[in-house]
Coordinates of C-alpha atoms in Angstrom, one line a residue:
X1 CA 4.0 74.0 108.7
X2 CA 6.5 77.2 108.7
X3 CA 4.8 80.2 110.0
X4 CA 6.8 82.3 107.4
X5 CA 5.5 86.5 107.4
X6 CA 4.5 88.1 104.0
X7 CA 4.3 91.3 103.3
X8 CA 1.8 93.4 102.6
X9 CA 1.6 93.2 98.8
X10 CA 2.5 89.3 98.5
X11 CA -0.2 89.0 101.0
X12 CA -2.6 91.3 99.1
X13 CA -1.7 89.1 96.3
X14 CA -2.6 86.1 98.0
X15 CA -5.9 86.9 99.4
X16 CA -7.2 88.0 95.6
X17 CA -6.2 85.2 94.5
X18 CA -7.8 82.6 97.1
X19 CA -10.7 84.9 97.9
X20 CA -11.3 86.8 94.6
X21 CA -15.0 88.2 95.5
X22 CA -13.8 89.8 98.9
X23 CA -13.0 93.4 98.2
X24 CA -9.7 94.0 100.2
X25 CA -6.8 96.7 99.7
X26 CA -3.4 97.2 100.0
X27 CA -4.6 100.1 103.2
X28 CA -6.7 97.8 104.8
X29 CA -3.3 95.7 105.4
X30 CA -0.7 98.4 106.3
X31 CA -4.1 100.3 108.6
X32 CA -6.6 97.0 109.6
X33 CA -10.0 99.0 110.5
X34 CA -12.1 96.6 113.5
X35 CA -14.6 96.6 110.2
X36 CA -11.8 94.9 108.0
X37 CA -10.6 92.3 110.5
X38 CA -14.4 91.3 111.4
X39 CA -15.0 90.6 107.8
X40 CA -11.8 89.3 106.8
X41 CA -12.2 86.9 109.4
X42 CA -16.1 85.8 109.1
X43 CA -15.1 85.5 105.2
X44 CA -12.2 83.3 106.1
X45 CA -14.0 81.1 108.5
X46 CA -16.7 80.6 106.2
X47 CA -14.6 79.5 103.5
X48 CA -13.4 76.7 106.0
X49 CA -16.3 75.8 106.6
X50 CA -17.8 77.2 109.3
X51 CA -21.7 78.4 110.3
X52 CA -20.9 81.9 110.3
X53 CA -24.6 82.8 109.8
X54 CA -25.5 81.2 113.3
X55 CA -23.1 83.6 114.9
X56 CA -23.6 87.2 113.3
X57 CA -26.9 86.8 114.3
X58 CA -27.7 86.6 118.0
X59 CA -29.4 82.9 118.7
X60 CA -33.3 83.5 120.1
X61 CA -31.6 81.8 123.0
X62 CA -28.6 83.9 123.5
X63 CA -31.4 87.3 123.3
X64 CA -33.5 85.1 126.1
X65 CA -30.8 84.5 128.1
X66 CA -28.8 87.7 128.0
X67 CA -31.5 90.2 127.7
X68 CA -29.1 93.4 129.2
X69 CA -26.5 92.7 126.5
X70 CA -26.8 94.6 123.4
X71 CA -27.2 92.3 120.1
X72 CA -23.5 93.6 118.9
X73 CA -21.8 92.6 121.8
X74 CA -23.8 88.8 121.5
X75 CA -22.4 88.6 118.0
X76 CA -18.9 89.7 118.2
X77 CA -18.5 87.3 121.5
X78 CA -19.6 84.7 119.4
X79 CA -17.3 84.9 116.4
X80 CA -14.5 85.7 119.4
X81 CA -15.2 82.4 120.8
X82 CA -14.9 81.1 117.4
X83 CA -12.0 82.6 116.6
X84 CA -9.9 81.8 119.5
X85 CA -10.8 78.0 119.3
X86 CA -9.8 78.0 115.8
X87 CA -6.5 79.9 116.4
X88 CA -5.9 77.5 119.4
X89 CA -6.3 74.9 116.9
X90 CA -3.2 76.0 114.9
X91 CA -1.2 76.9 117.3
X92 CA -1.6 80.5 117.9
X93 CA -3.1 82.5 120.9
X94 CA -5.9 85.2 119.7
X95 CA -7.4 88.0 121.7
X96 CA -10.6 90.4 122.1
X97 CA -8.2 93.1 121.0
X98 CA -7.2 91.3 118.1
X99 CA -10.8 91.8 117.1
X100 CA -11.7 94.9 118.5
X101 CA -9.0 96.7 118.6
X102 CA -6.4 95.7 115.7
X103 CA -2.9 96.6 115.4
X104 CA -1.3 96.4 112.4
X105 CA 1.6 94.3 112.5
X106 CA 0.0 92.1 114.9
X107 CA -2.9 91.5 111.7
X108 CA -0.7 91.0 109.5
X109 CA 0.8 88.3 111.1
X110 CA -2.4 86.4 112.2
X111 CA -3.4 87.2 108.6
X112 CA -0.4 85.5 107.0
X113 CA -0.7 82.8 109.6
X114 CA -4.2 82.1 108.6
X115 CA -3.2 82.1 104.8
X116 CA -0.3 79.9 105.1
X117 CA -2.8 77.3 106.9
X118 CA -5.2 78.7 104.1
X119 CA -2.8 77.6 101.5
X120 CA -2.2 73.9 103.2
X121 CA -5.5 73.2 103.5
X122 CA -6.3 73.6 99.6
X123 CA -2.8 71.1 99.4
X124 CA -4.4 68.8 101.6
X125 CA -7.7 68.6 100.1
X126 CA -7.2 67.0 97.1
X127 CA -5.5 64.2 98.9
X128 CA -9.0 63.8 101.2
X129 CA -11.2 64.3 99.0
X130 CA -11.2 60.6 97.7
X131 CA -11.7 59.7 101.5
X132 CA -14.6 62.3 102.1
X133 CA -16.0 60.8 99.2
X134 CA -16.2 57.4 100.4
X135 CA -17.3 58.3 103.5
X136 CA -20.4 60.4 102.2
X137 CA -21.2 57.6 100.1
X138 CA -21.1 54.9 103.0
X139 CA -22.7 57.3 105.2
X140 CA -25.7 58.0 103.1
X141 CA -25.8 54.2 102.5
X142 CA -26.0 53.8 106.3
X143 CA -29.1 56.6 106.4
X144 CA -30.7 54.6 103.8
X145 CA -30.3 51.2 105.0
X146 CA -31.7 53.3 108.2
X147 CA -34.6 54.7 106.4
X148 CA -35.3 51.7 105.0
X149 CA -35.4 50.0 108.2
X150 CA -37.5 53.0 110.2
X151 CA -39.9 52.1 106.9
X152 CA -40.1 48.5 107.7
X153 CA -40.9 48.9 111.2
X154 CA -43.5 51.3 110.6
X155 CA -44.9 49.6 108.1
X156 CA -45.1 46.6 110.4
X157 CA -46.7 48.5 113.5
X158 CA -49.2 50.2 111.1
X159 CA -50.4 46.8 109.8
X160 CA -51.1 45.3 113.5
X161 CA -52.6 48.9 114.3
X162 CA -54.5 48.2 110.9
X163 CA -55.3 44.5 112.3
X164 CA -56.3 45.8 115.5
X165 CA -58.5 48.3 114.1
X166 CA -60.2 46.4 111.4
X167 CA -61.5 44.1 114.6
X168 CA -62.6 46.8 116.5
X169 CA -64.4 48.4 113.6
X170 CA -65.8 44.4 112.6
X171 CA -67.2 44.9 116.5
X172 CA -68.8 48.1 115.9
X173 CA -70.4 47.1 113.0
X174 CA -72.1 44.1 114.8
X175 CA -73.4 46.0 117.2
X176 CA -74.5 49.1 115.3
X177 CA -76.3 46.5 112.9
X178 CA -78.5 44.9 115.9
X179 CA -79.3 48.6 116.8
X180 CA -80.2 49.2 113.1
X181 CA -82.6 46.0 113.2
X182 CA -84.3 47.5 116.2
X183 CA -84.7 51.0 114.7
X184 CA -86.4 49.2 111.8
X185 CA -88.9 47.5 113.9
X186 CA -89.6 50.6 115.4
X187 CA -90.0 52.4 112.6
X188 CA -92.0 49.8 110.7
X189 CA -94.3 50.3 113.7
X190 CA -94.6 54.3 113.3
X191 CA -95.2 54.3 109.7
X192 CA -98.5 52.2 110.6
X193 CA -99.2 54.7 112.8
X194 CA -98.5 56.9 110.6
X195 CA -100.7 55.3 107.5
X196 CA -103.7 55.2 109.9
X197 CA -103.5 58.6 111.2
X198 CA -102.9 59.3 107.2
X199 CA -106.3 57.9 106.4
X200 CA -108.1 59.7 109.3
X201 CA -106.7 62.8 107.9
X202 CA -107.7 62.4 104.5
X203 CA -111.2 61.7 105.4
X204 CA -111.0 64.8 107.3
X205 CA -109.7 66.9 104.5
X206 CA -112.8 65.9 102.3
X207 CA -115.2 66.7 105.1
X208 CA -113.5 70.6 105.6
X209 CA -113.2 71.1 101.6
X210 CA -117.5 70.5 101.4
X211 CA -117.7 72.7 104.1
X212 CA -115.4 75.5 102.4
X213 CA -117.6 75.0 99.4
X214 CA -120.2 76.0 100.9
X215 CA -119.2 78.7 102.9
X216 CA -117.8 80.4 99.6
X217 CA -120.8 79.9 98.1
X218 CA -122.4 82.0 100.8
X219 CA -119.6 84.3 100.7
X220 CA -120.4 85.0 96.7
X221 CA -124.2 85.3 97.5
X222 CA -123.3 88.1 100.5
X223 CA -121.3 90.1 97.7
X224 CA -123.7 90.1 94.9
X225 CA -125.9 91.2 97.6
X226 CA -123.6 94.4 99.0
X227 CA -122.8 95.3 95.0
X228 CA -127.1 95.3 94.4
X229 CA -126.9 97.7 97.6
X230 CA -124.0 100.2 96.7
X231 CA -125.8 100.4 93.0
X232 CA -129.3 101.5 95.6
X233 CA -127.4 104.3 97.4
X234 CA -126.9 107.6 95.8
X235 CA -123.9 110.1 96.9
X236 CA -124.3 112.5 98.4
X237 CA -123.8 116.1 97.7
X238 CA -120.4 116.5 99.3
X239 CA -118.9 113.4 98.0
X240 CA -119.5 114.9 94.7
X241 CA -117.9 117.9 95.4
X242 CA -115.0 116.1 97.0
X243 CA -114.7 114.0 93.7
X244 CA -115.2 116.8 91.1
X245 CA -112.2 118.8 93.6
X246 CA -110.0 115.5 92.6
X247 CA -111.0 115.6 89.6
X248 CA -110.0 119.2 88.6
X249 CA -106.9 118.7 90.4
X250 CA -105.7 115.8 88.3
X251 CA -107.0 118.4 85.9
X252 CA -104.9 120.8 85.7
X253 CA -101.4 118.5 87.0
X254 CA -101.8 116.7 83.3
X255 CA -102.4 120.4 81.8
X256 CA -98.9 121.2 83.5
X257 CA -97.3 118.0 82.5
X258 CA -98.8 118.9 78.6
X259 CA -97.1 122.2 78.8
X260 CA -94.0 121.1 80.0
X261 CA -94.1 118.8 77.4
X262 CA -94.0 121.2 74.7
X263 CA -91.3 123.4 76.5
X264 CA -89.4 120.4 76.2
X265 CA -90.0 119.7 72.6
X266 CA -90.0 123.9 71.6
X267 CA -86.2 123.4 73.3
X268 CA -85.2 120.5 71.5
X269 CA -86.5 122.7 68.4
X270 CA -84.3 125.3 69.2
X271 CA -81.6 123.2 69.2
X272 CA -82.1 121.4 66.4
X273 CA -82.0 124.9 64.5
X274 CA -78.6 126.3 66.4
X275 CA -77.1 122.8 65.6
X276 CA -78.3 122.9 61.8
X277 CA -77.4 126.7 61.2
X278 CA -74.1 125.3 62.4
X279 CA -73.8 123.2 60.3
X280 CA -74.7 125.6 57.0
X281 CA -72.2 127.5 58.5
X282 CA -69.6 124.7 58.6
X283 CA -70.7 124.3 55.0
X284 CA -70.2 127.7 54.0
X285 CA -66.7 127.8 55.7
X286 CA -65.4 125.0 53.7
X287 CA -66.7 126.3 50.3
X288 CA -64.7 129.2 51.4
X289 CA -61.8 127.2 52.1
X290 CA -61.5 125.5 48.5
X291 CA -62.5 128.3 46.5
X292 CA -59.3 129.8 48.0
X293 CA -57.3 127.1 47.2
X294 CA -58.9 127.1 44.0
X295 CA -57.7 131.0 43.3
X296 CA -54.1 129.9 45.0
X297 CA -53.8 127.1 42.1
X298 CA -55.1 129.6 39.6
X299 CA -52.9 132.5 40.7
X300 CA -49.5 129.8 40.6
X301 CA -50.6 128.8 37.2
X302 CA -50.6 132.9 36.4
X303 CA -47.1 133.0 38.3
X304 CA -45.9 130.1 36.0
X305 CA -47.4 131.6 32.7
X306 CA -46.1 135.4 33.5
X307 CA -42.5 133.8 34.3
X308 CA -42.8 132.1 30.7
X309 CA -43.3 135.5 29.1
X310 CA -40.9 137.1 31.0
X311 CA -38.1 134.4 29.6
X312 CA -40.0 135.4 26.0
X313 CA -40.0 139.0 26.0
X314 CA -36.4 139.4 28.0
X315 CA -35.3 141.8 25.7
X316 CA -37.3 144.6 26.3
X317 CA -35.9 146.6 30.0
X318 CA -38.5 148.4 30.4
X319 CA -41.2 145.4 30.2
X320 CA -39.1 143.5 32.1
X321 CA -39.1 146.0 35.1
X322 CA -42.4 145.8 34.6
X323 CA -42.9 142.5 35.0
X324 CA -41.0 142.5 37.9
X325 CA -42.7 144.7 39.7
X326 CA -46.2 143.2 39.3
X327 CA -45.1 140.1 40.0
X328 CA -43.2 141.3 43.4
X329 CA -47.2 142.7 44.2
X330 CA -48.8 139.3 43.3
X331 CA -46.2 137.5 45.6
X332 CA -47.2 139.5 48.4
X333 CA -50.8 139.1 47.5
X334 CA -50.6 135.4 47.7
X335 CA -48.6 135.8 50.8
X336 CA -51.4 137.9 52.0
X337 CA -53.9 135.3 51.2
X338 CA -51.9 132.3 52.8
X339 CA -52.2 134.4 55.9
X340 CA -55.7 134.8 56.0
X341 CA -55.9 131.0 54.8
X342 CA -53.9 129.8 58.0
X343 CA -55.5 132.5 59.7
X344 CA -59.2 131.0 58.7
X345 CA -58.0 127.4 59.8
X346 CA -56.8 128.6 63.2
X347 CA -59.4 130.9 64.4
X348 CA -62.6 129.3 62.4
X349 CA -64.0 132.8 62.0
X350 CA -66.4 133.7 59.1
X351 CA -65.0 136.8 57.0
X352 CA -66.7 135.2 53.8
X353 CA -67.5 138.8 52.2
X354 CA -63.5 140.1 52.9
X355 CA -62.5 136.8 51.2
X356 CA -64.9 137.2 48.4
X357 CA -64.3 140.6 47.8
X358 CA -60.0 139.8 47.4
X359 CA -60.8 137.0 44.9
X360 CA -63.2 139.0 42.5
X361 CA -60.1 141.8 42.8
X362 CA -57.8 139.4 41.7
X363 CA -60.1 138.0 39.3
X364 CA -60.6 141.2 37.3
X365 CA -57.1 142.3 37.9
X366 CA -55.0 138.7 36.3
X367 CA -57.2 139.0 32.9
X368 CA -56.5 142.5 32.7
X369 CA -53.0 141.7 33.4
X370 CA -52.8 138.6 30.8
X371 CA -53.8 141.2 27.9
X372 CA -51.4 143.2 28.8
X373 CA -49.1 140.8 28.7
X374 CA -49.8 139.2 25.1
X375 CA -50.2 143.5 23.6

């Protein structure tokens, strides 16, 4: 294989076109940065095939062993190490400067050396593939008829552990069932014991329930007794007093529960009237609101009829002027009252009288106006 030197572009052109995801340009070439030639080179001996994982990151190992060496210098001796065998493997020397320290037209030979043997590899491959092929396939044949194998001794030490077991438990069973036949007996024996103390208990238990008979019998006849004798005593004077003190007490607490009682009720009262006055005003406020819009629909259909008789009677100047001019006024009346309408839906305040006072104006003015008109 000729070691033949590219230049820059050609070899630019080459890497893109072998490696297309790896992000390389024409400066990186004629300038190599130590970044560039550590990840041209990891990218590169991945591609080949190597465990490049396994050496950017320091082994546990490695940190165990080498605890004074920083975790950088552990991962760029490792892909050194790496580097130089594979090198060594095609036939070129490579050194810690090479890595560390790269200069350009030494890179760019190693570079075109490694995509020359780049290029030969992917010639070569599809001539091995067939043999990789079948050796994969008679290799995992192998790890099967392995397996299988492993399976089949296992399987045949399980069933003497099996047989072995299954006589050890048939022994424990034996023995345990003897033990069982002795616990019976024993415990046939207790629950005799058992029956009979039973019976003496019983017998027992009849002889304390006549006696607790009787003793609540005597029990009832003591308290009928002590109830005759509180009925015999009278109080005296300064119990009474003491219970006629309680008495007034409890007295006057349900006086002062009655009267908060109707403090509570005379509020609620209150607000009942505050909520229903409210409401009438609410009421009141949106009468208000549609006899305006009422007199706004009434006053357009004045508009509409005064523009009608003003088409009609266009030949006369001076009625025309007229016209004019009182219709000018109305338009700023009813911009006037669109005011105070947005004005009354803004601000919710009640000017019922001002409103009421503008429409009977306008009332008496537009029939004044309209016989005027038809004179």
């Amino acid at each position: 294989m000729e070691n033949k030197l590219k230049t820059e572009q050609d070899l630019l052109s080459a890497i893109q076109e072998k490696i297309p995801d790896f992000k390389i340009s024409l400066s990186d070439l004629k300038n190599p940065s130590r970044e560039f030639v550590f990840r041209y080179y990891t990218m590169v001996l991945g591609e080949f095939g190597a465990d490049v994982n396994s050496m950017v990151l320091p082994h546990p190992v490695q940190k165990k062993k080498f605890p004074h060496i920083p975790p950088e210098t552990l991962r760029l001796t490792n892909i050194f190490k790496l580097l130089k065998a594979f090198f060594a493997r095609i036939g070129e020397e490579f050194s810690l400067d090479d890595l560390t320290d790269p200069h350009p037209k030494r890179t760019l030979y190693l570079i075109s050396h490694l995509d020359n043997f780049h290029t030969f590899a992917d010639m070569r491959a599809a001539s091995i593939n067939e043999v990789k092929r079948n050796v994969f396939d008679r290799t995992a044949k192998r790890d099967q008829i392995m397996n299988t194998k492993d399976n089949i001794e296992e399987k045949i030490n399980q069933e003497c552990i099996d047989k072995a077991n299954r006589q050890t438990t048939k022994q424990q069973l034996s023995s345990q069932n003897e033990m069982f036949e002795d616990t019976m007996g024993q415990l046939i024996k207790k629950k005799c014991e058992i029956v009979h103390v039973m019976d003496s208990l019983k017998s027992m238990e009849s002889t304390f329930m006549e006696q607790n008979e009787k003793l609540t019998e005597k029990e009832n006849k003591l308290e009928r007794r002590i109830e005759m004798m509180k009925l015999q005593i009278v109080p005296s004077p300064e119990m009474l007093q003491e219970n006629l003190t309680q008495l007034k007490a409890q007295l006057q607490v349900s006086k002062d529960e009655v009267a908060a009682s109707k403090e509570a009720q005379e509020g609620k009262f209150q607000l009942l009237k505050k909520l229903q006055l409210c409401v009438e005003q609410q009421s009141a406020r949106d009468n208000l609101l549609s006899s305006i819009v009422n007199l706004h629909r009434e006053q357009s259909e004045s508009m509409d009829l005064i523009k009608s008789l003003m088409e009609e009677k266009h030949s006369d100047a001076e009625e025309v002027v007229n016209l004019t001019q009182k219709l000018c006024q109305l338009k700023q009346e009813i911009v006037q009252i669109k005011d105070e309408i947005s004005h009354v839906q803004a601000s919710g305040k009640q000017n019922v009288e001002t409103y009421k006072q503008q429409m009977e104006q306008l009332n008496r003015y537009i029939p004044t106006f309209l016989l005027y008109i038809q004179k």
